[in-house]
C-alpha positions as semicolon CSV with decimal commas, in nm:
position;residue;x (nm);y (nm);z (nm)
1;X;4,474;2,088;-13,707
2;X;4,518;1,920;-13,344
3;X;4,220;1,911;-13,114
4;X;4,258;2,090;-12,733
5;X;4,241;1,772;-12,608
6;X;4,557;1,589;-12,782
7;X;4,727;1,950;-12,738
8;X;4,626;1,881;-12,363
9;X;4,691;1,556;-12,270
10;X;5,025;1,546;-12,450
11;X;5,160;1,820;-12,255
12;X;4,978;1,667;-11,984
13;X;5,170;1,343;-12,038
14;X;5,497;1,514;-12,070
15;X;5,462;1,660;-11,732
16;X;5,349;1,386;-11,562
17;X;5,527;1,090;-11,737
18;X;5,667;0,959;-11,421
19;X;5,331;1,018;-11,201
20;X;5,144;0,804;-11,526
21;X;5,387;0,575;-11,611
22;X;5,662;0,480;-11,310
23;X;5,379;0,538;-11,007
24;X;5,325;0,132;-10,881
25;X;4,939;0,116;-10,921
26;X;4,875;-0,269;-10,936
27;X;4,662;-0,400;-11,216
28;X;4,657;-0,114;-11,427
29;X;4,956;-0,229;-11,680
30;X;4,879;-0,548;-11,723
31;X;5,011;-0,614;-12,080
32;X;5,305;-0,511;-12,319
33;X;5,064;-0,391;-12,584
34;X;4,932;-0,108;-12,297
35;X;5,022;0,298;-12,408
36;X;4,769;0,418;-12,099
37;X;4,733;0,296;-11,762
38;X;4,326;0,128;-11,770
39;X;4,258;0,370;-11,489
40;X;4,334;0,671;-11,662
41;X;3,980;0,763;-11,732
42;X;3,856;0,727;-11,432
43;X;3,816;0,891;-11,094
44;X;4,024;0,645;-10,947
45;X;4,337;0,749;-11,140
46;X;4,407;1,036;-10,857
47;X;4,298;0,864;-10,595
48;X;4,604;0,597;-10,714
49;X;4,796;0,885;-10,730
50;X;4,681;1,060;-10,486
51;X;5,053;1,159;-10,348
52;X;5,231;1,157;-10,663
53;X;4,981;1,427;-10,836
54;X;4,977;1,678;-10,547
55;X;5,334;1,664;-10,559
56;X;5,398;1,726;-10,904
57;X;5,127;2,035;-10,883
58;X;5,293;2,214;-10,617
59;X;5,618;2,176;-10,836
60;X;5,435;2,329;-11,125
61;X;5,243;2,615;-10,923
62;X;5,504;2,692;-10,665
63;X;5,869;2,478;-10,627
64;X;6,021;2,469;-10,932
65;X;6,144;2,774;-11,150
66;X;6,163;2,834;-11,529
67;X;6,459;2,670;-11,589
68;X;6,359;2,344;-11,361
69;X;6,052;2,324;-11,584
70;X;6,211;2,330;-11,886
71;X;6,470;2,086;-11,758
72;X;6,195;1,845;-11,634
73;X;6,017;1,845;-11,990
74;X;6,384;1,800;-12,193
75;X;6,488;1,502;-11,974
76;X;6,175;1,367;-12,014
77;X;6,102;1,415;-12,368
78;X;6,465;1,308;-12,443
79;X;6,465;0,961;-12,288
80;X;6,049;0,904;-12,346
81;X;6,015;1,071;-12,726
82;X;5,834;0,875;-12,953
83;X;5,735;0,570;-12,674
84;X;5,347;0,502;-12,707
85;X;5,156;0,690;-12,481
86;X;4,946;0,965;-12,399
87;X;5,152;1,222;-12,549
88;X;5,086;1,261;-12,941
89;X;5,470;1,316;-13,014
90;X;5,389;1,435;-13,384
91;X;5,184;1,775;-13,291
92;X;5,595;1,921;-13,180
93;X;5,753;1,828;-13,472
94;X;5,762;2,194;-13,557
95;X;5,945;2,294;-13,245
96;X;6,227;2,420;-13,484
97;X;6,014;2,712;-13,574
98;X;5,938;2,855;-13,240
99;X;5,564;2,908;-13,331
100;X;5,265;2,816;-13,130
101;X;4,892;2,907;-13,310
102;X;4,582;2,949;-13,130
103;X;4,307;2,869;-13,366
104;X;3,933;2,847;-13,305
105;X;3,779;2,609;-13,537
106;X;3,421;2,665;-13,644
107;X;3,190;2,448;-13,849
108;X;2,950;2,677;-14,104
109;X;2,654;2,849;-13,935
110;X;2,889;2,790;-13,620
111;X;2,960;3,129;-13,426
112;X;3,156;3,264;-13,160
113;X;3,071;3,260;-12,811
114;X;3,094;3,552;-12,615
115;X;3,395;3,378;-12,439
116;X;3,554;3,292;-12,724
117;X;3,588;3,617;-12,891
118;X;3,713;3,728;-12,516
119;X;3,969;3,420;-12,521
120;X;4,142;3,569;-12,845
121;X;4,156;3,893;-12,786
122;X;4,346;3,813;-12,493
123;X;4,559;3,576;-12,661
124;X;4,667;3,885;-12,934
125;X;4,698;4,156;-12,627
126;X;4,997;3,877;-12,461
127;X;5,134;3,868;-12,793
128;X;4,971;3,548;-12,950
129;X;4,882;3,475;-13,271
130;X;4,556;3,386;-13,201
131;X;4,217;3,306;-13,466
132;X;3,917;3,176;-13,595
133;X;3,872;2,903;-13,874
134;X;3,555;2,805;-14,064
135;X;3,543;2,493;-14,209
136;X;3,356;2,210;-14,354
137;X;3,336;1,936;-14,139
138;X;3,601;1,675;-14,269
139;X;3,622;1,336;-14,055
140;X;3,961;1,181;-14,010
141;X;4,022;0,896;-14,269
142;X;4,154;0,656;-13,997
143;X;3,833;0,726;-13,759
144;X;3,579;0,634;-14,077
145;X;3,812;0,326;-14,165
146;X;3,822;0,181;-13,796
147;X;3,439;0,293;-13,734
148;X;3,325;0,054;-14,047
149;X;3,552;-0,242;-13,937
150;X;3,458;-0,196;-13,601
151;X;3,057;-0,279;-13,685
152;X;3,144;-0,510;-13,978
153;X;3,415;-0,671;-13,726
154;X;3,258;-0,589;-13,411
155;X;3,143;-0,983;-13,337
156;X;3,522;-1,087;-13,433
157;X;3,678;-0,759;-13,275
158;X;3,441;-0,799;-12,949
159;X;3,299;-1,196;-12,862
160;X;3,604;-1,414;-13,009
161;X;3,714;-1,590;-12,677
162;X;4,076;-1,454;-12,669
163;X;4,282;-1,489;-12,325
164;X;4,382;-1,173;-12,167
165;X;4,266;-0,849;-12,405
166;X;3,955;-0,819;-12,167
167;X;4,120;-0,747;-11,859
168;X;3,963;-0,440;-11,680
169;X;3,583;-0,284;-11,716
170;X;3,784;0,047;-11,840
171;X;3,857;-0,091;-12,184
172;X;3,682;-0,002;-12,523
173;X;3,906;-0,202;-12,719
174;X;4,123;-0,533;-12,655
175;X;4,529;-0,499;-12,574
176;X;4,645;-0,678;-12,833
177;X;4,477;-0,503;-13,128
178;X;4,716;-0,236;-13,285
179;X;4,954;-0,563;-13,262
180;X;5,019;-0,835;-13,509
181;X;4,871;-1,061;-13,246
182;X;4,513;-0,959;-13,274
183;X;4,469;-1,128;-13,650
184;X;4,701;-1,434;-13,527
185;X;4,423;-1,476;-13,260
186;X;4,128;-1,409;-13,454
187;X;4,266;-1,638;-13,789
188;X;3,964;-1,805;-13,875
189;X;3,691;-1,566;-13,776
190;X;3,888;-1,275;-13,961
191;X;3,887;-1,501;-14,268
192;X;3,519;-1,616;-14,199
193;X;3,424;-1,258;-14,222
194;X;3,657;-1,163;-14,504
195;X;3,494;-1,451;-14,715
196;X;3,160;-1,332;-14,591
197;X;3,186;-0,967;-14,713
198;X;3,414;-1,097;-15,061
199;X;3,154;-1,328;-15,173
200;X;2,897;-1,510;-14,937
201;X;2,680;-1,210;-14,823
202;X;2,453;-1,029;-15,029
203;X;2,381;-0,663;-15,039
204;X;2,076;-0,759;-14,824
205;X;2,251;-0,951;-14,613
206;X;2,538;-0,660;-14,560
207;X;2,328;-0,435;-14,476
208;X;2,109;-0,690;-14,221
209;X;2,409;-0,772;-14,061
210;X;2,509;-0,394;-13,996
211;X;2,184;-0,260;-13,857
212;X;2,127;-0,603;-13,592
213;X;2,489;-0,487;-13,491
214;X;2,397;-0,079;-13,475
215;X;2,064;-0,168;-13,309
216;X;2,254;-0,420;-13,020
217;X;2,548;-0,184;-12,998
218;X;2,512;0,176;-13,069
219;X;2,656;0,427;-12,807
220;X;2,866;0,145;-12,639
221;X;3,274;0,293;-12,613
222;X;3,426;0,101;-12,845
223;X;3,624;0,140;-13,154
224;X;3,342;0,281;-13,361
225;X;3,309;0,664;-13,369
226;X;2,888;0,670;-13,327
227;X;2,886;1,023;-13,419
228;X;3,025;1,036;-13,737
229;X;2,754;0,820;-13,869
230;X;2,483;1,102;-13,652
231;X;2,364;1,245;-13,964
């Protein structure tokens, strides 16, 4: 199952790769370990790109034909594939089969908006194959695994002095962490912690340590998923 957004913002990225990626914006690559420009989530990403976007739009609405688009996304996708970045490269590795699903995904109890039911019946008329799901509510194993080291971690992860991961008020999370860096510069609070949760702490003291970090930092955008934990 992919989510509308990663659907989205990968074909989003695809489209614009050279508006995201190639447009001179100063200070908003400021480090190898980067896949997103720091302004990408906020309003001033257009405004930085002001030129480069409206461009690119009137290509897509107006300029270019069929075979120009489909041009633009195989010379991009051939020289970009599998590069870090917005676009989730995985979600076309069916492309082989020609097949494209529209599926509405509904938790139990969860019903159809009027919209909704309008949205797919469309999507059949054109020729889609268009649908609703029900199912359980299942949480991604990585987003549970990274939301419990992020509050047992969080005072490692967030307030360990380390030079240049902090560089811009956009960030939830510091540049050098999916790296082999981010435990090289963390060594002895990482092993602190480790020893902490092996053998020092108690149950009591677990559990103490985990609510004074939920109370101080619940809600902040960081790499803890808050919601998962809602109910």
């Amino acid at each position: 199952v992919h989510s509308p957004f990663v659907i989205g913002s990968s074909i989003f990225g695809i489209l614009f790769w050279d508006v995201i990626y190639q447009t001179k914006v100063p200070k908003v690559f400021l480090c190898p370990y980067q896949s997103l420009p720091l302004d990408l989530t906020s309003g001033e990403f257009y405004t930085n790109r002001e030129s480069q976007t409206k461009t690119r739009i009137a290509q897509i609405k107006e300029l270019w034909s069929e075979c120009e688009m489909y041009d633009h996304v195989r010379k991009t996708w051939s020289k970009e594939e599998g590069k870090k970045s917005i676009v989730s490269w995985k979600i076309f590795q069916n492309l082989d089969q020609f097949e494209c699903k529209f599926i509405q995904v509904k938790e139990p109890n969860s019903h159809l908006t009027p919209s909704q039911k309008t949205w797919l019946l469309h999507l059949n008329l054109a020729g889609g194959d268009a649908f609703a799901c029900c199912v359980n509510r299942v949480h991604s194993p990585f987003v549970i695994g990274s939301s419990i080291f992020g509050i047992l971690f969080w005072d490692v992860i967030y307030q360990t002095k380390v030079p240049k991961v902090f560089l811009c008020p956009y960030q939830s999370l510091p540049l050098d962490l999916t790296s082999g860096e981010f435990y090289t510069n963390r060594e002895s609070q990482t092993k602190t912690r480790i020893a902490q949760i092996k053998e020092l702490w108690s149950e009591c003291e677990m559990y103490d340590h985990v609510r004074k970090t939920w109370s101080k930092e619940e809600g902040k955008k960081s790499i803890v998923s808050w919601k998962i934990f809602q109910n």
